């Protein structure tokens, strides 16, 4: 096992214990822990794990979760005005009821696995859709190849396969628990559907937001999944909260009150060809809720230290996902650079971060479908 974190980084002992437990599994050859490592349900988050045996629980239930970045062209970016125009991303797109929605234009072919539930929705937890501005540019040539420059606007979309991945994992665990997949090919076929579904869902959400803000949808410049398994060098490479870092560009998410980082990954086999996927939690949700309520008001959390706005009608989630619940993204990036796993290309600075609809500001045409009082602050 290798931990790619410096002495300045705080790594929970519970997370390290989970890594050691994983390293002891039959067939496991290497565990690479990223600087955003933290404990997860049954397996560490922020780790890449190579094994001759395929373990579905190491990927978890949100198969296909990832982060995509989409350019967006707006004449003016006034956070207060744009926050009120975000569509209701708790309300799923229905192929028949919403057949005329222009967001469908980004879909090529059918819906993976025929899973039409939850299409175009962001989900809960640490998922979000964010309008951001390109801030500092460290590698102008690389940024130019991606098609972005300082001051440009982008949409950052972090979400996964919603109920599909959960259904796939449950079908396995109900019979085999945390054991290996008895038929790796069958699991991988279902898994691949969930990965494609997650990517489609991110595109649909970006298109929904672009249209709502008066812009044309664009192709993503980055779209990397960080919950998946792939076959590499004859082994099953499991990633849970770790992004592919083998020559690919990745958006490593900060918090809603800090920049995120576009990086060029160049991680080798010691790191299981992976990089971090975000800042990583340093507090449990219960601790973040308790401490946050003692230190902050709801209104304080709706305006971040960088001046951006947070759209979130779920008061509990607002506290659970406060910037203080996460590690310092600057330290995570510094650790990746120190271990030669990635090179920062540019930052993205939040303007509006959408978590759940705030019914007080959701456009009238998107309010239908909510139960009375749901999500009110």
Tab-separated table of N, CA, C and O in Angstrom, residues 24 30 32 46 60 77 124 132 136 141 173 190 193 195 197 213 216 220 228 241-242 256 310 313 364 366:
chain	number	residue	atom	x	y	z
A	24	UNK	N	-5.518	-6.653	2.231
A	24	UNK	CA	-5.446	-8.055	2.668
A	24	UNK	C	-6.423	-8.965	1.933
A	24	UNK	O	-6.422	-10.173	2.156
A	30	UNK	N	-2.105	-4.199	-5.106
A	30	UNK	CA	-1.643	-2.870	-4.723
A	30	UNK	C	-2.820	-1.973	-4.393
A	30	UNK	O	-3.863	-2.027	-5.046
A	32	UNK	N	-3.414	2.165	-3.745
A	32	UNK	CA	-2.858	3.516	-3.801
A	32	UNK	C	-3.852	4.478	-3.174
A	32	UNK	O	-4.983	4.615	-3.658
A	46	UNK	N	-11.236	7.693	-2.165
A	46	UNK	CA	-9.972	8.334	-2.489
A	46	UNK	C	-8.877	7.311	-2.650
A	46	UNK	O	-7.723	7.544	-2.290
A	60	UNK	N	-18.512	0.481	-5.185
A	60	UNK	CA	-19.632	1.068	-4.471
A	60	UNK	C	-20.892	1.140	-5.305
A	60	UNK	O	-20.989	0.553	-6.387
A	77	UNK	N	-22.374	37.620	-16.296
A	77	UNK	CA	-22.434	36.579	-15.269
A	77	UNK	C	-22.641	37.237	-13.907
A	77	UNK	O	-21.693	37.472	-13.153
A	124	UNK	N	-28.001	13.814	-4.409
A	124	UNK	CA	-27.701	14.457	-3.127
A	124	UNK	C	-26.224	14.274	-2.770
A	124	UNK	O	-25.386	14.082	-3.626
A	132	UNK	N	-18.920	28.400	-13.040
A	132	UNK	CA	-17.642	28.879	-12.526
A	132	UNK	C	-16.911	29.682	-13.598
A	132	UNK	O	-17.233	29.620	-14.785
A	136	UNK	N	-6.953	31.359	-12.159
A	136	UNK	CA	-5.527	31.334	-12.478
A	136	UNK	C	-5.250	30.271	-13.537
A	136	UNK	O	-5.790	29.169	-13.488
A	141	UNK	N	-0.568	27.007	-22.560
A	141	UNK	CA	-0.635	26.182	-23.759
A	141	UNK	C	-1.631	25.043	-23.599
A	141	UNK	O	-2.429	24.774	-24.507
A	173	UNK	N	-24.717	-7.781	-3.839
A	173	UNK	CA	-24.517	-7.950	-2.400
A	173	UNK	C	-25.611	-8.796	-1.753
A	173	UNK	O	-25.358	-9.466	-0.737
A	190	UNK	N	-23.019	-4.743	-16.911
A	190	UNK	CA	-23.950	-3.859	-16.215
A	190	UNK	C	-23.242	-2.586	-15.751
A	190	UNK	O	-23.776	-1.471	-15.855
A	193	UNK	N	-22.765	-0.056	-18.510
A	193	UNK	CA	-24.007	0.678	-18.760
A	193	UNK	C	-24.140	1.850	-17.782
A	193	UNK	O	-24.533	2.957	-18.166
A	195	UNK	N	-21.732	3.413	-16.200
A	195	UNK	CA	-20.731	4.446	-16.517
A	195	UNK	C	-21.228	5.320	-17.672
A	195	UNK	O	-21.125	6.553	-17.623
A	197	UNK	N	-24.340	5.742	-18.520
A	197	UNK	CA	-25.508	6.472	-18.021
A	197	UNK	C	-25.066	7.721	-17.267
A	197	UNK	O	-25.633	8.803	-17.442
A	213	UNK	N	-30.132	29.270	-18.811
A	213	UNK	CA	-29.361	30.508	-18.675
A	213	UNK	C	-29.241	31.267	-19.998
A	213	UNK	O	-28.557	32.278	-20.072
A	216	UNK	N	-26.165	28.098	-25.468
A	216	UNK	CA	-26.229	26.856	-26.225
A	216	UNK	C	-25.363	25.792	-25.546
A	216	UNK	O	-24.241	26.084	-25.134
A	220	UNK	N	-18.377	18.529	-23.574
A	220	UNK	CA	-17.472	18.670	-22.431
A	220	UNK	C	-16.012	18.688	-22.865
A	220	UNK	O	-15.633	17.988	-23.805
A	228	UNK	N	-15.323	3.472	-10.671
A	228	UNK	CA	-15.427	2.472	-11.737
A	228	UNK	C	-14.350	1.413	-11.564
A	228	UNK	O	-13.451	1.548	-10.727
A	241	UNK	N	-13.649	7.077	-5.748
A	241	UNK	CA	-13.208	8.422	-5.426
A	241	UNK	C	-11.785	8.676	-5.869
A	241	UNK	O	-11.033	9.393	-5.208
A	242	UNK	N	-11.390	8.084	-6.977
A	242	UNK	CA	-10.069	8.327	-7.570
A	242	UNK	C	-10.261	8.432	-9.078
A	242	UNK	O	-10.933	7.598	-9.676
A	256	UNK	N	-17.517	24.367	-2.394
A	256	UNK	CA	-18.298	25.453	-3.003
A	256	UNK	C	-17.751	26.821	-2.613
A	256	UNK	O	-18.160	27.834	-3.168
A	310	UNK	N	-24.834	29.848	-3.224
A	310	UNK	CA	-25.192	28.431	-3.154
A	310	UNK	C	-26.702	28.314	-3.230
A	310	UNK	O	-27.420	28.947	-2.449
A	313	UNK	N	-32.036	24.254	-1.137
A	313	UNK	CA	-33.217	24.355	-0.294
A	313	UNK	C	-33.223	23.381	0.857
A	313	UNK	O	-34.130	23.412	1.688
A	364	UNK	N	-40.800	29.707	-12.156
A	364	UNK	CA	-42.159	29.209	-12.006
A	364	UNK	C	-42.413	27.949	-12.810
A	364	UNK	O	-43.025	26.994	-12.341
A	366	UNK	N	-40.608	25.571	-13.451
A	366	UNK	CA	-39.928	24.375	-12.960
A	366	UNK	C	-40.389	23.965	-11.568
A	366	UNK	O	-39.817	23.084	-10.965
